[in-house]
XYZ file of C-alpha atoms in Angstrom:
513
model
C 16.511 -25.991 1.964
C 17.609 -22.484 2.954
C 15.331 -19.785 1.576
C 16.808 -17.356 -0.940
C 16.794 -13.767 0.311
C 17.246 -10.343 -1.233
C 17.587 -7.450 1.216
C 16.261 -3.960 0.491
C 18.127 -1.392 2.593
C 15.905 1.627 3.249
C 17.498 5.045 2.828
C 14.181 6.860 3.201
C 12.517 6.339 -0.168
C 8.726 6.243 -0.601
C 8.970 3.139 -2.785
C 11.075 0.915 -0.522
C 8.334 -1.665 0.071
C 7.363 -1.520 -3.587
C 10.874 -2.653 -4.475
C 10.410 -5.619 -2.152
C 7.072 -6.409 -3.760
C 8.619 -6.410 -7.248
C 11.338 -8.796 -6.109
C 8.716 -11.093 -4.590
C 6.920 -11.017 -7.950
C 10.047 -12.758 -9.199
C 9.328 -15.493 -6.615
C 12.296 -14.474 -4.499
C 11.764 -13.701 -0.815
C 12.616 -10.099 0.009
C 12.714 -8.021 3.186
C 13.105 -4.308 3.837
C 15.634 -3.452 6.532
C 16.961 -0.096 7.764
C 20.110 1.189 6.077
C 21.739 0.992 9.522
C 21.699 -2.808 9.397
C 25.178 -3.937 10.422
C 27.590 -5.844 8.223
C 27.532 -8.669 10.761
C 23.739 -8.955 10.521
C 23.907 -8.912 6.726
C 26.533 -11.657 6.657
C 24.445 -13.715 9.072
C 21.379 -13.431 6.831
C 23.472 -14.409 3.788
C 21.421 -12.559 1.143
C 21.732 -13.374 -2.540
C 21.587 -9.654 -3.306
C 21.132 -6.190 -1.784
C 19.147 -3.237 -3.142
C 19.688 0.342 -1.952
C 16.498 2.434 -2.089
C 15.995 6.031 -3.063
C 15.735 8.780 -0.470
C 15.141 12.517 -0.004
C 18.685 13.457 1.066
C 21.791 14.583 -0.794
C 24.650 12.106 -0.401
C 27.120 14.906 0.309
C 25.048 16.280 3.212
C 26.491 15.948 6.710
C 23.471 14.099 8.091
C 22.759 11.955 5.036
C 22.370 8.196 5.647
C 25.368 6.128 4.572
C 26.551 2.563 4.658
C 29.987 1.198 5.554
C 32.352 1.222 2.570
C 33.084 -2.419 3.382
C 29.559 -3.191 2.176
C 30.865 -3.048 -1.387
C 33.573 -5.608 -0.592
C 31.278 -8.356 0.725
C 31.017 -9.978 -2.696
C 27.216 -9.665 -2.561
C 25.579 -8.133 -5.677
C 24.234 -4.623 -5.021
C 21.760 -2.547 -7.026
C 21.551 1.131 -6.112
C 18.352 3.005 -7.048
C 18.161 6.827 -7.222
C 19.755 7.975 -3.916
C 21.223 4.479 -3.675
C 22.950 4.933 -7.033
C 24.352 8.300 -5.995
C 25.557 6.834 -2.703
C 27.399 4.071 -4.524
C 29.053 6.583 -6.843
C 29.942 8.994 -4.022
C 31.465 6.350 -1.730
C 33.472 4.691 -4.484
C 35.170 7.807 -5.847
C 32.655 9.243 -8.307
C 31.255 12.768 -8.331
C 27.700 13.663 -7.237
C 26.412 17.217 -7.535
C 23.218 19.245 -7.804
C 21.894 18.672 -11.311
C 21.766 21.712 -13.619
C 18.354 20.394 -14.737
C 16.204 18.294 -12.400
C 14.317 15.367 -13.905
C 10.891 14.299 -12.710
C 8.405 11.951 -14.328
C 8.497 9.770 -17.429
C 11.818 10.206 -19.234
C 13.306 8.543 -22.316
C 16.569 6.850 -21.370
C 19.241 5.465 -23.708
C 20.546 2.156 -22.335
C 23.431 -0.147 -23.245
C 21.713 -3.455 -23.960
C 25.007 -5.335 -23.701
C 24.742 -4.846 -19.918
C 23.240 -7.867 -18.179
C 20.945 -5.465 -16.297
C 19.426 -4.273 -19.585
C 19.259 -7.609 -21.382
C 16.083 -7.734 -23.541
C 15.364 -4.055 -22.752
C 14.776 -1.561 -25.585
C 17.706 0.701 -26.450
C 15.457 3.683 -25.796
C 13.077 3.033 -22.910
C 10.760 5.117 -20.753
C 11.797 5.350 -17.099
C 10.493 7.244 -14.059
C 12.946 9.900 -12.853
C 12.730 11.826 -9.589
C 15.972 13.600 -8.708
C 17.574 16.998 -8.164
C 21.114 15.624 -7.689
C 22.901 13.522 -10.273
C 26.052 11.488 -10.799
C 28.320 13.886 -12.663
C 31.062 11.306 -13.088
C 31.057 7.575 -12.381
C 33.837 5.976 -10.284
C 36.947 5.090 -12.290
C 36.252 1.341 -12.437
C 32.600 1.736 -13.461
C 31.137 1.712 -16.966
C 28.288 4.079 -17.812
C 25.398 2.008 -19.201
C 22.574 4.557 -19.596
C 22.104 8.289 -20.059
C 19.612 11.009 -20.932
C 20.259 14.401 -22.557
C 20.624 16.004 -19.101
C 21.748 13.024 -16.983
C 25.175 11.726 -18.083
C 25.069 8.692 -15.734
C 21.531 7.339 -15.679
C 23.024 3.888 -14.987
C 26.475 2.491 -14.249
C 28.051 -0.812 -13.308
C 31.135 -2.646 -12.187
C 30.221 -6.043 -13.586
C 33.293 -7.752 -12.121
C 32.239 -6.794 -8.585
C 28.523 -7.155 -9.432
C 27.762 -3.555 -8.460
C 24.958 -1.878 -10.422
C 23.235 1.489 -10.135
C 20.313 3.257 -11.838
C 19.260 6.873 -11.349
C 15.630 6.102 -12.205
C 13.039 3.939 -10.403
C 12.632 0.514 -12.078
C 10.140 -0.557 -9.396
C 7.282 1.801 -10.382
C 4.936 0.888 -13.208
C 5.756 4.140 -15.032
C 9.137 2.583 -15.883
C 7.897 0.436 -18.762
C 10.583 -2.240 -18.651
C 11.466 -1.955 -14.976
C 10.433 -5.518 -14.167
C 12.799 -6.836 -16.837
C 15.630 -4.908 -15.182
C 14.808 -6.134 -11.683
C 14.346 -9.685 -12.945
C 17.736 -9.480 -14.676
C 19.326 -8.341 -11.425
C 17.655 -11.018 -9.313
C 18.216 -13.944 -11.705
C 21.200 -13.088 -13.902
C 23.292 -11.078 -11.435
C 22.286 -12.594 -8.065
C 21.753 -16.110 -9.430
C 18.411 -16.655 -7.672
C 16.281 -19.676 -8.584
C 12.912 -18.153 -7.564
C 11.622 -20.697 -5.053
C 9.435 -18.462 -2.826
C 5.659 -18.625 -3.246
C 2.704 -17.218 -1.317
C 2.051 -20.757 -0.071
C 5.337 -20.519 1.808
C 4.213 -17.277 3.434
C 0.903 -18.764 4.610
C 2.508 -21.899 6.020
C 5.309 -20.001 7.763
C 3.002 -17.320 9.174
C 0.573 -19.851 10.675
C 3.456 -21.621 12.368
C 4.922 -18.346 13.707
C 1.528 -17.212 15.031
C 1.048 -20.497 16.916
C 4.473 -20.141 18.498
C 3.875 -16.504 19.471
C 0.330 -16.849 20.820
C 0.742 -20.147 22.669
C -2.298 -20.438 24.934
C -3.076 -16.716 24.778
C -6.394 -15.194 23.818
C -6.643 -13.100 20.679
C -8.960 -10.254 19.686
C -9.212 -9.496 15.974
C -10.448 -6.255 14.422
C -12.738 -7.600 11.698
C -14.101 -5.052 9.234
C -15.170 -7.500 6.532
C -12.767 -5.974 4.039
C -10.181 -8.034 2.187
C -7.303 -7.373 4.578
C -9.090 -7.987 7.860
C -10.952 -11.012 6.460
C -7.730 -12.682 5.339
C -6.085 -11.792 8.663
C -9.031 -13.287 10.576
C -9.040 -16.551 8.635
C -5.244 -16.787 8.900
C -5.506 -16.355 12.673
C -8.344 -18.877 12.942
C -6.232 -21.470 11.106
C -3.451 -20.819 13.613
C -5.251 -20.570 16.967
C -8.864 -21.636 16.388
C -11.303 -20.807 19.190
C -8.691 -18.765 21.054
C -9.676 -16.038 18.587
C -12.565 -13.617 19.051
C -13.415 -11.401 16.086
C -15.041 -8.088 16.931
C -16.836 -6.308 14.131
C -17.398 -2.629 14.899
C -20.137 -1.052 12.826
C -19.044 2.567 13.114
C -21.723 3.841 10.771
C -19.123 4.625 8.098
C -19.491 1.426 6.055
C -20.845 0.978 2.556
C -24.598 0.473 2.113
C -25.874 -2.683 3.885
C -22.302 -3.781 4.565
C -22.753 -4.361 8.282
C -25.431 -7.001 7.693
C -23.382 -8.575 4.892
C -20.325 -8.964 7.149
C -22.419 -10.568 9.886
C -23.993 -12.974 7.397
C -20.547 -14.226 6.341
C -18.651 -14.324 9.663
C -21.413 -14.436 12.275
C -23.441 -17.379 13.619
C -24.488 -19.620 10.765
C -21.811 -18.116 8.533
C -18.962 -19.802 6.693
C -16.357 -19.708 9.472
C -16.046 -21.137 12.954
C -15.196 -17.906 14.734
C -16.167 -16.226 17.971
C -17.992 -13.269 16.392
C -19.149 -10.118 18.184
C -20.905 -7.246 16.422
C -20.864 -3.823 18.074
C -23.310 -1.248 16.735
C -21.526 1.994 17.584
C -22.756 4.311 14.824
C -24.042 7.099 17.043
C -20.952 6.996 19.226
C -18.688 7.674 16.216
C -20.945 10.388 14.794
C -20.829 12.243 18.112
C -17.024 12.036 18.254
C -16.732 13.350 14.693
C -19.201 16.225 15.105
C -17.686 19.517 13.945
C -14.396 17.897 12.790
C -13.329 18.652 9.204
C -9.543 18.136 9.119
C -8.746 14.737 7.481
C -5.917 13.664 9.782
C -7.928 14.550 12.881
C -10.855 12.478 11.608
C -8.567 9.489 11.037
C -7.099 9.801 14.519
C -10.545 10.045 16.132
C -11.856 7.022 14.244
C -8.715 5.021 15.028
C -8.746 5.845 18.724
C -12.448 5.110 19.061
C -11.882 1.754 17.366
C -9.326 0.837 19.984
C -11.543 2.052 22.819
C -14.357 -0.194 21.588
C -11.973 -3.145 21.439
C -10.768 -2.454 24.965
C -14.349 -2.444 26.192
C -15.133 -5.708 24.387
C -11.934 -7.263 25.711
C -13.044 -6.515 29.268
C -16.396 -8.177 28.579
C -14.861 -11.402 27.295
C -12.053 -11.504 29.841
C -8.292 -11.160 29.577
C -7.016 -10.686 26.033
C -3.327 -11.022 25.212
C -3.117 -10.022 21.548
C -4.876 -7.601 19.190
C -4.862 -8.557 15.505
C -5.052 -5.989 12.713
C -5.095 -6.337 8.926
C -2.288 -3.852 8.344
C -0.593 -4.268 4.943
C 2.539 -2.702 3.439
C 0.937 0.377 1.823
C -0.624 1.254 5.218
C 2.789 1.103 6.848
C 4.575 3.162 4.210
C 1.938 5.885 3.856
C 1.793 6.257 7.628
C 5.473 7.176 7.566
C 6.838 4.491 9.863
C 10.595 4.325 9.591
C 12.333 6.914 7.425
C 9.720 7.560 4.740
C 7.773 10.817 4.731
C 4.238 10.783 6.143
C 1.529 10.937 3.464
C -1.437 10.022 5.654
C -2.063 7.990 8.782
C -4.199 4.887 8.885
C -6.229 4.049 11.967
C -4.585 0.644 12.153
C -1.077 2.111 12.032
C -0.463 5.810 12.666
C -3.789 6.429 14.414
C -3.201 4.190 17.423
C -3.627 5.942 20.788
C -0.727 5.966 23.213
C -2.307 3.509 25.651
C -3.558 0.142 24.441
C -4.635 -2.496 26.950
C -3.205 -5.475 25.080
C 0.127 -7.177 25.520
C 1.030 -7.044 21.838
C -0.372 -6.239 18.407
C -0.123 -8.903 15.693
C -0.190 -7.791 12.055
C 0.099 -11.033 10.049
C -0.214 -9.297 6.650
C 2.271 -6.523 7.310
C 4.687 -7.952 4.728
C 2.162 -8.104 1.879
C 0.739 -5.834 -0.786
C -2.940 -6.030 -1.757
C -2.538 -8.500 -4.614
C -0.422 -10.733 -2.374
C -3.090 -10.564 0.339
C -5.626 -11.804 -2.203
C -3.349 -14.678 -3.217
C -2.969 -15.598 0.452
C -6.758 -15.490 0.832
C -7.246 -17.930 -2.031
C -4.557 -20.180 -0.570
C -6.502 -20.157 2.726
C -9.666 -21.246 0.909
C -11.579 -17.972 1.223
C -14.210 -17.665 -1.564
C -13.228 -15.539 -4.546
C -16.124 -13.091 -4.096
C -14.689 -12.170 -0.681
C -11.066 -12.176 -1.760
C -11.719 -9.833 -4.682
C -14.028 -7.530 -2.767
C -13.422 -3.816 -3.312
C -10.748 -2.347 -0.994
C -12.175 -0.172 1.762
C -10.175 2.168 4.030
C -10.050 1.507 7.769
C -11.635 4.887 8.592
C -14.408 4.008 6.124
C -16.508 6.776 4.649
C -14.806 9.173 7.049
C -12.175 9.632 4.318
C -14.718 9.681 1.496
C -16.649 12.592 2.982
C -14.775 15.861 2.656
C -15.391 18.045 5.694
C -17.577 17.235 8.687
C -19.137 13.774 8.886
C -22.879 13.602 9.589
C -25.444 10.813 9.379
C -27.097 12.546 6.411
C -23.805 12.843 4.512
C -23.109 9.161 5.182
C -26.533 8.309 3.733
C -25.777 10.377 0.604
C -22.419 8.780 -0.120
C -23.675 5.254 0.669
C -26.546 5.582 -1.807
C -24.409 7.220 -4.510
C -21.656 4.626 -4.095
C -24.125 1.728 -4.327
C -25.510 3.107 -7.602
C -22.004 3.631 -9.031
C -20.825 0.131 -8.169
C -24.040 -1.425 -9.476
C -23.853 0.330 -12.845
C -20.138 -0.425 -13.334
C -20.837 -4.098 -12.668
C -23.824 -4.123 -15.066
C -21.688 -2.595 -17.830
C -18.755 -4.950 -17.112
C -16.530 -1.938 -16.429
C -15.526 -3.172 -12.973
C -13.210 -5.828 -14.401
C -9.567 -4.829 -14.156
C -10.174 -1.846 -11.892
C -8.003 -1.578 -8.805
C -10.511 0.485 -6.853
C -13.677 2.461 -7.559
C -16.094 4.372 -5.344
C -18.190 7.501 -4.918
C -17.141 10.227 -2.489
C -18.906 13.315 -1.202
C -17.199 16.649 -1.767
C -17.783 19.593 0.542
C -18.835 21.718 -2.442
C -22.415 22.890 -2.794
C -23.698 24.645 -5.886
C -26.861 25.957 -7.473
C -28.873 23.607 -9.656
C -32.321 23.329 -11.190
C -34.514 20.273 -10.685
C -37.970 20.546 -12.213
C -38.983 24.160 -11.787
C -37.179 24.566 -8.477
C -33.774 25.968 -7.582
C -31.531 23.638 -5.589
C -28.407 24.222 -3.551
C -26.960 20.762 -2.998
C -23.757 18.721 -2.868
C -21.461 17.462 -5.617
C -20.542 13.761 -5.627
C -17.130 12.771 -7.022
C -16.701 9.406 -8.745
C -13.309 7.699 -8.591
C -11.964 4.669 -10.488
C -8.296 3.754 -10.767
C -6.137 1.110 -12.404
C -3.309 -0.105 -10.173
C -1.417 -3.279 -9.401
C 0.197 -2.218 -6.141
C -1.803 0.757 -4.763
C 1.423 2.756 -4.479
C 0.874 4.274 -7.928
C -2.370 4.492 -9.916
C -3.923 5.935 -13.060
C -7.518 7.110 -13.487
C -9.583 4.557 -15.413
C -11.255 5.476 -18.706
C -14.891 4.717 -17.879
C -17.132 4.986 -20.992
C -19.024 8.255 -21.145
C -22.366 6.481 -21.571
C -21.836 4.609 -18.300
C -20.823 7.758 -16.429
C -23.843 9.562 -17.833
C -26.192 6.834 -16.617
C -24.591 6.872 -13.164
C -24.941 10.656 -13.036
C -28.637 10.525 -13.949
C -29.420 7.866 -11.381
C -27.526 9.590 -8.555
C -29.136 12.959 -9.148
C -32.616 11.455 -9.495
C -32.384 8.920 -6.675
C -30.092 10.453 -4.041
C -31.602 13.348 -2.146
C -29.153 16.195 -1.541
C -27.054 15.821 -4.736
C -27.342 18.002 -7.847
C -23.923 17.559 -9.446
C -21.689 14.553 -10.281
C -17.958 14.839 -11.099
C -15.347 12.309 -12.280
C -11.879 12.474 -10.686
C -9.080 12.094 -13.276
C -6.170 12.521 -10.847
C -3.394 9.901 -10.877
C -1.286 8.782 -7.893
C 1.079 10.532 -7.574
C 0.381 13.442 -7.261
C -2.954 12.554 -5.633
C -3.889 9.643 -3.394
C -6.423 6.987 -4.326
C -8.848 8.046 -1.609
C -10.315 11.532 -1.890
C -8.987 12.845 1.421
């Protein structure tokens, strides 16, 4: 049976992979492709539907990305989002201009519920807007199906040709009924059956890895986090003892984490892997000495990671492939493709120019965090590993603001361990997307006993998120925060102040730096 496919054509929007994730939530396979994908390639792939993403450009700009006008005559359903909606209007005879009033954030939108796109959606619904241009007038053969007081064409459609467009972003969680809209497009407009499951991904990926690797030798960067653990087990299922997993303890892990990772994946552990632990703490501290700028720290940590792998590869002999647990949010936030760079990740944007491996394999590159966890369960990885707290590749290097030192690492490790322990005791960890303690670079005067102190402030972070592209600060009970504060100040030397970070994403990021 041929697999159903929906294509997302990327016009430079930050949320392009998030759109794909939402479609996959509907159990329909979805891929992101550049907006330059040719009509011939599209016809060959035979998608059930196409979605145009948002983007930072104005459609009337000389260098703005476009698509062939023939795209709209293929008979394939198309949904334009934000820039994609404006592009559809502009190319089909409508009018797009700079909006007299820009819209950004949660906005009440009036929708026509007789439209198949808005079936079972409230007549007034909250949507996420982010635009400075707007569709002033829809093309002649389009019906306007949504508006706001300042946006006359918040949605439009040509139902006969199955062309739909929305000015807002249905893919982000801030759009309350966005999933209904996307589901309506995928099922009612495109006619999809929804036959893609994570089991299909696991089975297909294992087969593809076997074909690619052949008899080659593979080196896997194993951190013990969710992503790298799932990647390692996926690779072991595919190539067995051809795989060597190297665990680099860079001294930037959570408290006792190095020993915990070795206990699980090392000799006597749960998996039949070639496991090598490299204790390189001092080496990383020396490289990071005097460095405060976040991007520079990420680059240093990423490059040193690769250097360690190169050294280990030489010890074990020729290695053909390097495996990394890169997932979709890593790719997007590192700015690969058209999207703007938010931050680099050591397993994506931080790679040095010269890598002594034939090829890098990123088996989870198509998945978001919740999909990675589903794949882990499908692979038989225990739940306590699958649902382990996310941890950034650069480790505590991005949870220590300013220069990284061994003493600062000790402070944040101890504070973080207390925070996680107390949240678990209170049952507050359930439902949280991510939570951790970070060390700010702020020092302030305090009083402990009869003595004056001048110590650091620790920032606590806890967010609720389903996709890690957007997030809201969690409402941790005050009594729990107060207990955490007391324990940190009393038990962690060098801290005299504890803060709670209320910032959402956007405008902030989930990590502190």
